[in-house]
Amino acid sequence: MSIPIKLDTSYLAQEVTPEEVYSWQAHVDFCHEMLHTRSGAGSDFLGWVEPKIMMPAAEVDRISQVAARLRAGSDVLVVIGIGGSYLGARAVIEAIGGPDKDRIIFAGQNISAHYHKELLSKLEGKRIAINIISKSGTTTEPAIAFRLLRNYLEEKAGKEKAAKLIAATTDAKKGALRNLAVEQGYETFVVPDDVGGRYSVLSAVGLLPIAYAGIDIKALLESAAKCAEELKTADLKANPAYYYAVLRNLLYNKGKGIEILASFEPRLHYITEWWKQLFGESEGKENIGIFPASVDFTTDLHSMGQWIQEGRRSIFETFIDIEGGEPDLIIPNELNDADGLNYLAGKQVHEVNQEAYRATALAHREGGVPNSSIVLPKLDEETLGAMLYFFEKACAISGYLLRVNPFNQPGVEAYKGHMFALLGKPGFEKQTEEIKKRLQIG
Amino acid sequence: MSIPIKLDTSYLAQEVTPEEVYSWQAHVDFCHEMLHTRSGAGSDFLGWVEPKIMMPAAEVDRISQVAARLRAGSDVLVVIGIGGSYLGARAVIEAIGGPDKDRIIFAGQNISAHYHKELLSKLEGKRIAINIISKSGTTTEPAIAFRLLRNYLEEKAGKEKAAKLIAATTDAKKGALRNLAVEQGYETFVVPDDVGGRYSVLSAVGLLPIAYAGIDIKALLESAAKCAEELKTADLKANPAYYYAVLRNLLYNKGKGIEILASFEPRLHYITEWWKQLFGESEGKENIGIFPASVDFTTDLHSMGQWIQEGRRSIFETFIDIEGGEPDLIIPNELNDADGLNYLAGKQVHEVNQEAYRATALAHREGGVPNSSIVLPKLDEETLGAMLYFFEKACAISGYLLRVNPFNQPGVEAYKGHMFALLGKPGFEKQTEEIKKRLQIG
């Protein structure tokens, strides 16, 4: 493989052998065919399969230019979006960094009065730009945040200048936000019709904030596209994303209902959050699905470690291991060695972290937790772009193997309907009466 | 009840009836007796049961005084600790705030070179104080961070002045950190012998950082002590903590192997992390245990919401609902109502959040997720102090009902042994050879 990712499955033995995985080849061929001929469930949402077609070079250039313009005109970019409209960007920005990463604030992901008050007071005195990301423009959380922040920006900068500092990423043609953007003259980008939120990180949805941070979005996309080519084979011996999809299904069938994604790098925290949405929303339906959980090690070895080591044997674990590329930092020697740490003196901190990873993977395997590792040589645009695509492709095939539609999310409407009814949204009058009866309130 | 907490169990019906819960009274009586006569497993670790005995008033005063002195002498307090040595303090500080909450940085919870490099560069130019929290003083993560940060502080302030800016919370008599503190003349506080890390938030372990943030630690402790009195009854009709302990066990026995703790306030995020350690480490052993997971709503309704609504019916949910006390923030009206949000104009943001909570609880119940709610009238020292104790007491009884020792954590040693062997720690020479053979490395 020429993708910069290795899948290490040596600690799966006993529960899952390579022969078992390979025995699924015919199933995988079938699912692969469905995906690539667009004949399976959810086939209207496969725009992500070809990153370069989803994002033509000219559009990538335009994103870079607008990001540069916004950066020049602001101290802070407030990215307003929820779910797939922020998780990918946040994951990439926290993982790779970029010279302007600390100038980005994510908002519109909750309805906490406390959060919004703090946010407004934190922005005081700063020149802000806004990237509002919403396909419809009417999703409650981002709509509330956008009202508050647009008011704030227009008060500070005036309506006309404010319009130049707002970029809207929204539906190509219709919807509340598209209409507003046209009316106000905002710069606009497109949420593709054929890409669901959780698969949208490499579209304008993710790329504009990522570009503002100063990350090389061309390199990110280039690597994803290369990975897409490499993962076009259905052969389980050549496609680690499919291998991962099969081993998850095998373990699930053997009673391992929870998958824990674990990394040893705190800056991968939001990658694990992004992964939880990707797999959870794709597979959790029809009363089935692997429950996706995540931990940040070594931190959480001191909280969830006990459970993982000795709790109910209902779990399997997937590690993300970053082999190198970490900054130099040496553990200093101390004369009296009060803390008994001199045996580590002169060692690189990253070296110690790597041994912690190896020790944990082995201990958990010995404790009855089958685990595998996604190994990256280092953390940068190239490896991360490949990993994002790796997980997307794996998730699509894993969902098909589970026999669900990995591209819909019918269950997210249930609480929304109730909420609109409780809040008295126009059009929900009948439900309002009905729900108030059920809750026995006035 | 006069504790400021209500347990709302109305959405448990079908899966768990009050009669079923009450039928466990004899079991509960037995476990309650074990706990209060200190005759059960782990009875050497019950210091937390009486908060006022654990923390005499004079010691609380001393903590406040030292916190004030450190605050006066520094811009930033770096709290170095891992697991129970930071989660409680971080949870309380993020939840309640306090005027100096942004002056606290938590460190020593990972072995990431990248994290430590960023930390050191962020501290540049700031006057720091350090609270190192470690019973032994030799735990790898905090020991590494303390070496790096103590070096940094001593370089900036000189050795003598540095010693006055370091407070060590450690074993009362023995251990590496105690010895160092005595030698260097650090201010010291005690990690009680009879309180495990995950139960230590209301000891000096948690209280010194909490006091530095400017939170009223007396009020916090007072409320916990009052809650302790109220929860001294074994009667399931009068003790909501025990009711909660029983319903968890009932649901677990009925195949609900995962508990999801959910709040609608982002600043409760670390309360849910603290809770995961408390219950996960207490119950996850002997190949059994409820898997503790957490979500921040409404944020995660847009990622994990689909799974919870329609995934495998292996979960139950516990909400933390904050009824009021949020700051005033009104959703503004907009002339053209482009986003269709005017039906909310004039409403308090918190009001909308509350309806989101009610809608979610109902929708999840209807989708097959039994749920209950821990309801606080608002978020402050009084309610939070009570809730911390509520969970601690519930966890102890829940663990006894599961027939495990809720106060040990034998499984956390497994990876440590391997790690020390891989790193060549003195005393682990035999294991080093053995593990290298197993891993087939030089």
Short mmCIF file of C-alpha atoms in Angstrom, two decimals, chain A residues 11 82-84 86-87 101 109-118 120 137-141 143-144 147-148 150-151 176 180 183 252 257-258 260 264-267 273 276-277 280-281 283-294 297-307 309-313 315 326-334 336-345 347 349-353 355-356 358-360 362-363 366 409-412 414-416 418-420 422-426 435 438-439 441, chain B residues 11 82-84 86-87 101 109-118 120 137-141 143-144 147-148 150-151 176 180 183 252 257-258 260 264-267 273 276-277 280-281 283-294 297-307 309-313 315 326-334 336-345 347 349-353 355-356 358-360 362-363 366 409-412 414-416 418-420 422-426 435 438-439 441:
data_model
loop_
_atom_site.label_atom_id
_atom_site.label_comp_id
_atom_site.label_asym_id
_atom_site.label_seq_id
_atom_site.Cartn_x
_atom_site.Cartn_y
_atom_site.Cartn_z
CA TYR A 11 -3.74 -8.34 18.95
CA ILE A 82 -23.44 21.75 14.60
CA GLY A 83 -22.83 18.03 14.08
CA GLY A 84 -21.13 17.36 10.77
CA TYR A 86 -18.26 21.58 12.76
CA LEU A 87 -16.83 18.24 13.92
CA LYS A 101 -5.52 27.74 14.94
CA GLN A 109 -23.42 23.75 19.05
CA ASN A 110 -25.60 24.14 22.09
CA ILE A 111 -28.44 26.16 23.60
CA SER A 112 -26.67 27.11 26.82
CA ALA A 113 -27.33 30.71 27.89
CA HIS A 114 -24.19 30.54 30.00
CA TYR A 115 -22.08 29.48 27.03
CA HIS A 116 -23.37 32.26 24.80
CA LYS A 117 -22.92 34.94 27.49
CA GLU A 118 -19.31 33.86 28.01
CA LEU A 120 -19.99 37.27 23.74
CA GLY A 137 -30.27 27.83 7.71
CA THR A 138 -33.04 26.92 10.14
CA THR A 139 -31.36 24.40 12.44
CA THR A 140 -32.10 25.73 15.91
CA GLU A 141 -28.64 25.88 17.53
CA ALA A 143 -29.66 29.83 13.91
CA ILE A 144 -29.76 31.12 17.50
CA ARG A 147 -28.74 35.78 15.29
CA LEU A 148 -26.77 36.72 18.37
CA ARG A 150 -24.60 38.70 13.48
CA ASN A 151 -26.28 41.33 15.67
CA ALA A 176 -33.26 30.31 4.32
CA LEU A 180 -30.29 35.64 3.23
CA GLU A 183 -29.88 39.36 -0.15
CA TYR A 252 -19.92 -7.38 16.92
CA GLY A 257 -21.16 -4.47 21.25
CA ILE A 258 -18.92 -1.52 22.11
CA ILE A 260 -13.57 2.13 21.95
CA PHE A 264 -2.38 8.71 23.07
CA GLU A 265 -2.38 12.25 21.67
CA PRO A 266 -4.74 14.74 23.32
CA ARG A 267 -4.94 16.74 20.10
CA GLU A 273 -15.57 12.79 18.38
CA LYS A 276 -18.20 8.71 16.86
CA GLN A 277 -20.58 10.71 14.70
CA GLY A 280 -22.63 6.06 15.31
CA GLU A 281 -24.93 7.93 12.98
CA GLU A 283 -24.75 2.31 11.91
CA GLY A 284 -27.00 2.96 14.92
CA LYS A 285 -30.43 2.21 13.50
CA GLU A 286 -33.06 -0.53 13.23
CA ASN A 287 -32.22 -1.45 16.84
CA ILE A 288 -28.71 -2.61 15.99
CA GLY A 289 -25.24 -1.10 15.79
CA ILE A 290 -21.86 -1.07 17.51
CA PHE A 291 -21.84 1.57 20.28
CA PRO A 292 -18.95 3.95 19.56
CA ALA A 293 -17.05 5.26 22.59
CA SER A 294 -13.72 7.04 22.87
CA PHE A 297 -4.89 7.94 26.84
CA THR A 298 -2.90 7.96 29.01
CA THR A 299 -5.32 10.39 30.71
CA ASP A 300 -8.25 8.00 30.73
CA LEU A 301 -6.20 4.96 31.74
CA HIS A 302 -6.59 6.59 35.14
CA SER A 303 -10.39 6.70 34.86
CA MET A 304 -11.74 4.20 32.30
CA GLY A 305 -8.64 1.98 32.42
CA GLN A 306 -9.96 -0.28 35.17
CA TRP A 307 -13.22 -0.95 33.31
CA GLN A 309 -8.93 -3.99 31.71
CA GLU A 310 -11.36 -6.01 33.84
CA GLY A 311 -14.98 -4.99 33.20
CA ARG A 312 -17.57 -6.86 31.16
CA ARG A 313 -15.92 -8.40 28.13
CA ILE A 315 -15.76 -4.31 24.20
CA GLU A 326 6.46 14.79 17.68
CA PRO A 327 8.55 17.72 18.90
CA ASP A 328 11.79 17.13 20.76
CA LEU A 329 11.35 17.23 24.50
CA ILE A 330 13.72 15.43 26.81
CA ILE A 331 13.03 14.35 30.36
CA PRO A 332 15.57 16.15 32.54
CA ASN A 333 17.84 14.44 35.04
CA GLU A 334 17.56 15.35 38.72
CA ASN A 336 18.58 13.39 44.08
CA ASP A 337 16.06 11.46 41.90
CA ALA A 338 13.35 12.10 44.50
CA ASP A 339 10.58 10.88 42.19
CA GLY A 340 12.53 7.85 40.98
CA LEU A 341 12.24 9.08 37.40
CA ASN A 342 15.94 9.23 36.54
CA TYR A 343 15.69 5.93 34.70
CA LEU A 344 13.80 8.00 32.07
CA ALA A 345 16.18 10.97 32.10
CA LYS A 347 14.62 9.92 26.97
CA VAL A 349 8.80 12.29 26.10
CA HIS A 350 7.32 10.83 22.91
CA GLU A 351 9.37 7.68 23.34
CA VAL A 352 7.81 7.15 26.77
CA ASN A 353 4.34 7.77 25.30
CA GLU A 355 5.93 2.55 25.26
CA ALA A 356 2.79 3.43 27.20
CA ARG A 358 2.53 -0.65 23.47
CA ALA A 359 2.11 -1.64 27.10
CA THR A 360 -1.58 -0.74 27.05
CA LEU A 362 -0.70 -5.71 25.24
CA ALA A 363 -2.30 -5.46 28.69
CA GLU A 366 -4.22 -10.06 27.80
CA GLN A 409 -30.31 9.41 9.99
CA PRO A 410 -34.06 9.04 10.44
CA GLY A 411 -33.80 9.01 14.23
CA VAL A 412 -32.58 12.57 14.63
CA ALA A 414 -37.78 12.45 16.85
CA TYR A 415 -36.65 14.91 19.52
CA LYS A 416 -36.81 17.81 17.06
CA HIS A 418 -41.19 17.18 20.16
CA MET A 419 -39.04 20.24 20.73
CA PHE A 420 -40.77 22.27 18.02
CA LEU A 422 -43.11 22.24 22.98
CA LEU A 423 -41.75 25.56 21.72
CA GLY A 424 -44.90 26.28 19.73
CA LYS A 425 -43.29 26.45 16.30
CA PRO A 426 -45.76 27.45 13.58
CA ILE A 435 -47.61 16.62 23.59
CA ARG A 438 -48.93 13.61 27.21
CA LEU A 439 -46.68 15.61 29.52
CA ILE A 441 -48.83 20.40 31.35
CA TYR B 11 -39.59 7.72 32.03
CA ILE B 82 -4.02 12.55 36.96
CA GLY B 83 -7.25 10.56 37.39
CA GLY B 84 -8.89 11.32 40.70
CA TYR B 86 -7.59 16.30 38.83
CA LEU B 87 -11.03 15.22 37.61
CA LYS B 101 -11.29 29.99 36.97
CA GLN B 109 -2.47 13.98 32.55
CA ASN B 110 -0.70 12.70 29.50
CA ILE B 111 2.70 11.93 28.00
CA SER B 112 2.30 13.96 24.84
CA ALA B 113 5.45 15.86 23.86
CA HIS B 114 3.29 18.16 21.78
CA TYR B 115 1.06 18.98 24.75
CA HIS B 116 3.99 19.77 27.03
CA LYS B 117 5.73 21.94 24.43
CA GLU B 118 2.55 23.97 23.92
CA LEU B 120 5.51 25.58 28.26
CA GLY B 137 4.98 11.20 43.94
CA THR B 138 6.15 8.60 41.46
CA THR B 139 3.18 8.26 39.10
CA THR B 140 4.70 8.66 35.64
CA GLU B 141 2.55 11.43 34.06
CA ALA B 143 6.14 13.15 37.79
CA ILE B 144 7.24 14.02 34.24
CA ARG B 147 10.05 17.78 36.58
CA LEU B 148 9.50 19.98 33.54
CA ARG B 150 9.50 22.79 38.50
CA ASN B 151 12.60 23.31 36.37
CA ALA B 176 8.76 10.50 47.33
CA LEU B 180 10.81 16.22 48.61
CA GLU B 183 13.30 18.87 52.10
CA TYR B 252 -28.24 -3.89 33.88
CA GLY B 257 -25.21 -2.79 29.63
CA ILE B 258 -24.43 0.87 28.88
CA ILE B 260 -25.20 7.29 29.20
CA PHE B 264 -27.58 20.07 28.39
CA GLU B 265 -24.95 22.37 29.89
CA PRO B 266 -21.49 22.27 28.28
CA ARG B 267 -19.90 23.35 31.55
CA GLU B 273 -15.91 12.70 33.03
CA LYS B 276 -17.26 7.99 34.40
CA GLN B 277 -14.23 7.45 36.59
CA GLY B 280 -16.38 2.89 35.82
CA GLU B 281 -13.47 2.30 38.18
CA GLU B 283 -17.83 -1.28 39.11
CA GLY B 284 -15.83 -2.46 36.10
CA LYS B 285 -14.16 -5.59 37.45
CA GLU B 286 -14.47 -9.38 37.60
CA ASN B 287 -15.67 -9.24 33.97
CA ILE B 288 -18.87 -7.40 34.84
CA GLY B 289 -20.03 -3.80 35.14
CA ILE B 290 -22.21 -1.19 33.45
CA PHE B 291 -20.21 0.65 30.76
CA PRO B 292 -20.32 4.38 31.58
CA ALA B 293 -20.54 6.75 28.62
CA SER B 294 -21.39 10.43 28.42
CA PHE B 297 -26.47 17.78 24.58
CA THR B 298 -27.74 19.36 22.43
CA THR B 299 -24.29 19.17 20.78
CA ASP B 300 -24.17 15.40 20.64
CA LEU B 301 -27.79 14.98 19.58
CA HIS B 302 -26.25 15.85 16.22
CA SER B 303 -23.68 13.07 16.46
CA MET B 304 -24.71 10.33 18.93
CA GLY B 305 -28.43 11.21 18.78
CA GLN B 306 -29.21 8.80 15.96
CA TRP B 307 -27.59 5.86 17.76
CA GLN B 309 -32.74 7.03 19.32
CA GLU B 310 -32.64 3.93 17.13
CA GLY B 311 -29.50 1.86 17.73
CA ARG B 312 -29.22 -1.35 19.68
CA ARG B 313 -31.50 -1.22 22.70
CA ILE B 315 -28.58 1.47 26.75
CA GLU B 326 -28.88 30.61 34.06
CA PRO B 327 -28.02 34.13 32.94
CA ASP B 328 -30.59 36.24 31.11
CA LEU B 329 -30.17 36.07 27.36
CA ILE B 330 -33.07 36.73 25.05
CA ILE B 331 -33.38 35.60 21.45
CA PRO B 332 -33.65 38.75 19.36
CA ASN B 333 -36.41 39.40 16.84
CA GLU B 334 -35.51 39.91 13.17
CA ASN B 336 -37.57 39.50 7.79
CA ASP B 337 -37.39 36.27 9.87
CA ALA B 338 -35.11 34.72 7.25
CA ASP B 339 -34.23 31.79 9.51
CA GLY B 340 -37.82 31.23 10.67
CA LEU B 341 -36.74 31.72 14.26
CA ASN B 342 -39.06 34.58 15.19
CA TYR B 343 -41.40 32.19 16.95
CA LEU B 344 -38.65 32.05 19.58
CA ALA B 345 -37.98 35.80 19.68
CA LYS B 347 -37.80 33.78 24.76
CA VAL B 349 -32.20 30.93 25.60
CA HIS B 350 -32.35 28.77 28.73
CA GLU B 351 -36.07 28.25 28.24
CA VAL B 352 -35.41 26.83 24.78
CA ASN B 353 -32.70 24.58 26.21
CA GLU B 355 -37.65 22.35 26.15
CA ALA B 356 -34.89 20.63 24.19
CA ARG B 358 -37.84 17.63 27.81
CA ALA B 359 -38.27 16.77 24.14
CA THR B 360 -35.17 14.58 24.17
CA LEU B 362 -39.52 11.92 25.86
CA ALA B 363 -38.25 10.99 22.39
CA GLU B 366 -40.46 6.48 23.13
CA GLN B 409 -8.86 -0.85 41.16
CA PRO B 410 -6.66 -3.91 40.66
CA GLY B 411 -6.80 -3.62 36.86
CA VAL B 412 -4.90 -0.37 36.58
CA ALA B 414 -1.57 -4.30 34.29
CA TYR B 415 -0.42 -1.78 31.69
CA LYS B 416 1.85 -0.05 34.23
CA HIS B 418 4.30 -3.69 31.06
CA MET B 419 5.20 -0.03 30.62
CA PHE B 420 7.82 -0.09 33.35
CA LEU B 422 9.40 -1.71 28.36
CA LEU B 423 11.00 1.44 29.73
CA GLY B 424 13.58 -0.51 31.71
CA LYS B 425 12.61 0.73 35.17
CA PRO B 426 14.94 -0.55 37.88
CA ILE B 435 8.15 -8.81 27.57
CA ARG B 438 6.82 -11.69 23.86
CA LEU B 439 6.89 -8.65 21.60
CA ILE B 441 11.94 -7.07 19.90
#
